[in-house]
């Protein structure tokens, strides 16, 4: 898995990637913390003020073919 965090790119196995996702999920209260597509993940920290805005953003990423990690 290739993981982009800010302006850096890392290659990691699935166990390492899962640990990064767990850490990122703790940093977000209502938002998207990662998207992935074709074994490439992009770590985000997109916060939303409402669940409706969040669901719309998740739908936009999903429509583009991304798997979205959100809470």
mmCIF file of C-alpha atoms in Angstrom:
data_model
loop_
_atom_site.group_PDB
_atom_site.id
_atom_site.type_symbol
_atom_site.label_atom_id
_atom_site.label_comp_id
_atom_site.label_asym_id
_atom_site.label_seq_id
_atom_site.Cartn_x
_atom_site.Cartn_y
_atom_site.Cartn_z
ATOM 1 C CA UNK A 1 0.000 0.000 0.000
ATOM 2 C CA UNK A 2 1.268 3.452 -0.934
ATOM 3 C CA UNK A 3 0.221 6.097 1.606
ATOM 4 C CA UNK A 4 0.371 9.858 1.039
ATOM 5 C CA UNK A 5 0.562 11.917 4.218
ATOM 6 C CA UNK A 6 0.806 15.672 3.605
ATOM 7 C CA UNK A 7 3.610 15.972 1.044
ATOM 8 C CA UNK A 8 5.308 12.666 1.883
ATOM 9 C CA UNK A 9 4.802 9.221 0.367
ATOM 10 C CA UNK A 10 5.298 5.984 2.290
ATOM 11 C CA UNK A 11 5.069 2.319 1.384
ATOM 12 C CA UNK A 12 3.705 0.100 4.141
ATOM 13 C CA UNK A 13 2.110 -3.258 4.729
ATOM 14 C CA UNK A 14 -1.525 -3.690 5.726
ATOM 15 C CA UNK A 15 -0.768 -3.910 9.465
ATOM 16 C CA UNK A 16 1.150 -0.612 9.394
ATOM 17 C CA UNK A 17 -1.584 1.027 7.304
ATOM 18 C CA UNK A 18 -4.255 -0.134 9.777
ATOM 19 C CA UNK A 19 -2.273 1.470 12.626
ATOM 20 C CA UNK A 20 -2.071 4.754 10.691
ATOM 21 C CA UNK A 21 -5.840 4.630 10.046
ATOM 22 C CA UNK A 22 -6.534 4.031 13.735
ATOM 23 C CA UNK A 23 -4.403 7.019 14.703
ATOM 24 C CA UNK A 24 -5.982 9.230 12.037
ATOM 25 C CA UNK A 25 -9.504 8.279 13.091
ATOM 26 C CA UNK A 26 -8.771 9.561 16.593
ATOM 27 C CA UNK A 27 -7.826 12.973 15.167
ATOM 28 C CA UNK A 28 -11.208 13.528 13.481
ATOM 29 C CA UNK A 29 -14.506 14.023 15.291
ATOM 30 C CA UNK A 30 -16.864 14.485 12.327
ATOM 31 C CA UNK A 31 -15.057 14.123 9.045
ATOM 32 C CA UNK A 32 -13.054 12.169 6.503
ATOM 33 C CA UNK A 33 -9.617 10.990 7.555
ATOM 34 C CA UNK A 34 -8.561 8.901 4.532
ATOM 35 C CA UNK A 35 -9.529 7.867 1.018
ATOM 36 C CA UNK A 36 -8.067 5.011 -0.989
ATOM 37 C CA UNK A 37 -8.151 3.741 -4.541
ATOM 38 C CA UNK A 38 -6.000 1.228 -6.434
ATOM 39 C CA UNK A 39 -3.804 0.462 -3.391
ATOM 40 C CA UNK A 40 -2.991 4.142 -2.923
ATOM 41 C CA UNK A 41 -4.251 5.929 0.187
ATOM 42 C CA UNK A 42 -4.416 9.646 0.815
ATOM 43 C CA UNK A 43 -4.585 10.719 4.429
ATOM 44 C CA UNK A 44 -6.913 13.679 4.917
ATOM 45 C CA UNK A 45 -8.271 15.645 7.817
ATOM 46 C CA UNK A 46 -11.467 17.095 6.447
ATOM 47 C CA UNK A 47 -13.774 18.243 9.247
ATOM 48 C CA UNK A 48 -17.478 18.982 8.675
ATOM 49 C CA UNK A 49 -19.944 20.940 10.781
ATOM 50 C CA UNK A 50 -22.899 18.633 10.142
ATOM 51 C CA UNK A 51 -23.558 14.984 9.346
ATOM 52 C CA UNK A 52 -25.369 16.065 6.170
ATOM 53 C CA UNK A 53 -22.254 17.835 4.835
ATOM 54 C CA UNK A 54 -20.160 14.821 5.778
ATOM 55 C CA UNK A 55 -22.479 12.377 4.009
ATOM 56 C CA UNK A 56 -22.476 14.552 0.887
ATOM 57 C CA UNK A 57 -18.648 14.640 0.852
ATOM 58 C CA UNK A 58 -18.467 10.862 1.359
ATOM 59 C CA UNK A 59 -20.849 10.452 -1.572
ATOM 60 C CA UNK A 60 -18.698 12.702 -3.757
ATOM 61 C CA UNK A 61 -15.555 10.653 -3.054
ATOM 62 C CA UNK A 62 -17.439 7.368 -3.497
ATOM 63 C CA UNK A 63 -18.785 8.545 -6.860
ATOM 64 C CA UNK A 64 -15.188 9.052 -7.978
ATOM 65 C CA UNK A 65 -14.352 5.448 -7.041
ATOM 66 C CA UNK A 66 -12.674 6.017 -3.675
ATOM 67 C CA UNK A 67 -13.129 3.958 -0.537
ATOM 68 C CA UNK A 68 -13.754 6.537 2.178
ATOM 69 C CA UNK A 69 -12.732 6.262 5.837
ATOM 70 C CA UNK A 70 -14.906 8.597 7.908
ATOM 71 C CA UNK A 71 -16.593 9.041 11.245
#
